[in-house]
Amino acid sequence: QVQLVESGGGSVQAGGSLRLSCAASGSVYNRPCMGFVRQAPGKEREGIATIYTTGGADYYADSVKGRFTISRDNSMNTVYLQMNSLEPEDTAMYYCAASQSVCLSLLTPPSYTYWGRGTQVTVSS
């Protein structure tokens, strides 16, 4: 079984930065791909970034490319999402997720197997 716990959400003004963390437990075999998904009120879930926990490529949605960076620390079983140049449109609940599927396929739709409870990010103008 895989458990995911997000942290690092909060409120920030437009142009600011936040870093989300996702602490994972359980076998890496069950979660070779991890990523972040967000959902704004009244909108569908949007896969925004994915990364292979064992090394390799990372992928981004066009809406965050160049502003967000996903990274991993395998020694701490943690994945991070550095979010820069935040915009009010980035306001959403952000979820950490994991899967055995190919990472690129998990951007759209974000059909992960394991999910965290989410952390709120609010960007004010």
Short mmCIF file of C-alpha atoms in Angstrom, two decimals:
data_model
loop_
_atom_site.label_atom_id
_atom_site.label_comp_id
_atom_site.label_asym_id
_atom_site.label_seq_id
_atom_site.Cartn_x
_atom_site.Cartn_y
_atom_site.Cartn_z
CA GLN A 1 0.00 0.00 0.00
CA VAL A 2 1.16 3.55 -0.72
CA GLN A 3 0.44 6.54 1.48
CA LEU A 4 1.03 10.12 0.39
CA VAL A 5 1.02 13.22 2.58
CA GLU A 6 1.23 16.70 1.12
CA SER A 7 2.43 19.82 2.87
CA GLY A 8 3.48 23.35 2.00
CA GLY A 9 0.28 24.89 0.73
CA GLY A 10 -0.85 28.34 1.78
CA SER A 11 -1.74 31.81 0.61
CA VAL A 12 0.53 33.99 -1.48
CA GLN A 13 0.27 37.07 -3.64
CA ALA A 14 0.55 36.90 -7.40
CA GLY A 15 4.15 36.62 -8.50
CA GLY A 16 5.14 34.79 -5.34
CA SER A 17 6.41 31.27 -4.78
CA LEU A 18 5.50 28.19 -2.79
CA ARG A 19 7.03 24.75 -2.49
CA LEU A 20 4.85 21.72 -1.97
CA SER A 21 6.21 18.50 -0.49
CA CYS A 22 4.84 15.00 -0.77
CA ALA A 23 6.09 12.38 1.67
CA ALA A 24 5.55 8.86 0.40
CA SER A 25 5.53 5.51 2.15
CA GLY A 26 5.22 2.04 0.69
CA SER A 27 7.16 0.21 -1.97
CA VAL A 28 8.70 2.25 -4.76
CA TYR A 29 7.65 -0.63 -7.02
CA ASN A 30 4.05 0.50 -6.52
CA ARG A 31 4.80 4.15 -7.25
CA PRO A 32 7.46 4.50 -9.96
CA CYS A 33 5.66 7.58 -11.21
CA MET A 34 4.59 10.38 -8.88
CA GLY A 35 3.09 13.72 -9.60
CA PHE A 36 0.88 16.59 -8.63
CA VAL A 37 -2.70 17.18 -9.67
CA ARG A 38 -4.79 20.25 -8.93
CA GLN A 39 -8.48 20.95 -8.85
CA ALA A 40 -10.02 24.39 -8.75
CA PRO A 41 -13.63 24.90 -7.64
CA GLY A 42 -16.01 23.93 -10.41
CA LYS A 43 -13.25 22.57 -12.62
CA GLU A 44 -11.95 19.13 -13.48
CA ARG A 45 -8.77 17.74 -12.03
CA GLU A 46 -5.69 18.83 -13.95
CA GLY A 47 -2.47 16.85 -13.99
CA ILE A 48 0.31 19.41 -13.84
CA ALA A 49 3.62 17.61 -13.26
CA THR A 50 4.95 14.06 -13.07
CA ILE A 51 8.33 12.49 -12.36
CA TYR A 52 9.86 9.02 -12.26
CA THR A 53 10.95 8.21 -8.72
CA THR A 54 13.69 5.91 -9.96
CA GLY A 55 15.25 8.48 -12.25
CA GLY A 56 14.46 9.78 -15.69
CA ALA A 57 12.27 12.42 -17.23
CA ASP A 58 9.70 14.74 -15.79
CA TYR A 59 6.69 16.17 -17.56
CA TYR A 60 4.57 19.29 -17.23
CA ALA A 61 1.24 20.63 -18.34
CA ASP A 62 1.48 23.65 -20.63
CA SER A 63 -0.27 25.76 -18.01
CA VAL A 64 2.67 25.47 -15.60
CA LYS A 65 5.64 24.80 -17.87
CA GLY A 66 8.49 27.18 -17.15
CA ARG A 67 7.03 28.21 -13.78
CA PHE A 68 6.77 24.95 -11.83
CA THR A 69 9.49 22.37 -11.23
CA ILE A 70 9.00 18.87 -9.87
CA SER A 71 11.88 17.10 -8.16
CA ARG A 72 12.53 14.12 -5.91
CA ASP A 73 14.66 13.17 -2.95
CA ASN A 74 14.77 9.39 -2.94
CA SER A 75 16.64 9.23 0.34
CA MET A 76 13.68 10.90 2.02
CA ASN A 77 10.97 9.36 -0.16
CA THR A 78 9.79 12.85 -0.95
CA VAL A 79 8.70 14.64 -4.09
CA TYR A 80 8.62 18.42 -4.32
CA LEU A 81 6.81 20.93 -6.49
CA GLN A 82 8.48 24.32 -6.65
CA MET A 83 5.94 26.86 -7.85
CA ASN A 84 7.20 30.24 -9.02
CA SER A 85 5.50 33.23 -10.63
CA LEU A 86 2.20 32.14 -9.18
CA GLU A 87 -0.99 33.52 -10.70
CA PRO A 88 -4.53 33.75 -9.32
CA GLU A 89 -5.45 31.04 -11.85
CA ASP A 90 -3.18 28.66 -9.92
CA THR A 91 -5.55 28.76 -6.96
CA ALA A 92 -6.68 25.18 -6.33
CA MET A 93 -6.43 22.16 -4.11
CA TYR A 94 -3.19 20.41 -4.95
CA TYR A 95 -2.91 16.65 -4.63
CA CYS A 96 0.09 14.37 -4.65
CA ALA A 97 -0.49 11.14 -6.55
CA ALA A 98 1.35 7.97 -7.52
CA SER A 99 0.99 5.19 -10.06
CA GLN A 100 2.71 2.31 -11.81
CA SER A 101 1.71 3.78 -15.17
CA VAL A 102 3.92 5.64 -17.61
CA CYS A 103 4.40 9.17 -16.30
CA LEU A 104 3.57 11.03 -19.51
CA SER A 105 0.21 9.26 -19.73
CA LEU A 106 -0.76 10.57 -16.30
CA LEU A 107 -0.95 14.24 -17.26
CA THR A 108 -4.22 13.86 -19.15
CA PRO A 109 -6.28 12.44 -17.63
CA PRO A 110 -4.57 12.20 -14.25
CA SER A 111 -5.63 8.61 -13.61
CA TYR A 112 -3.33 7.83 -10.70
CA THR A 113 -3.83 4.89 -8.38
CA TYR A 114 -2.84 6.48 -5.10
CA TRP A 115 -3.78 9.92 -3.84
CA GLY A 116 -2.95 12.20 -0.94
CA ARG A 117 -5.58 14.29 0.83
CA GLY A 118 -4.49 17.53 -0.77
CA THR A 119 -3.20 20.92 0.30
CA GLN A 120 -4.80 24.26 -0.57
CA VAL A 121 -2.95 26.89 -2.58
CA THR A 122 -4.51 30.34 -2.81
CA VAL A 123 -3.01 33.10 -4.96
CA SER A 124 -4.37 36.60 -4.57
CA SER A 125 -4.05 39.39 -7.12
#
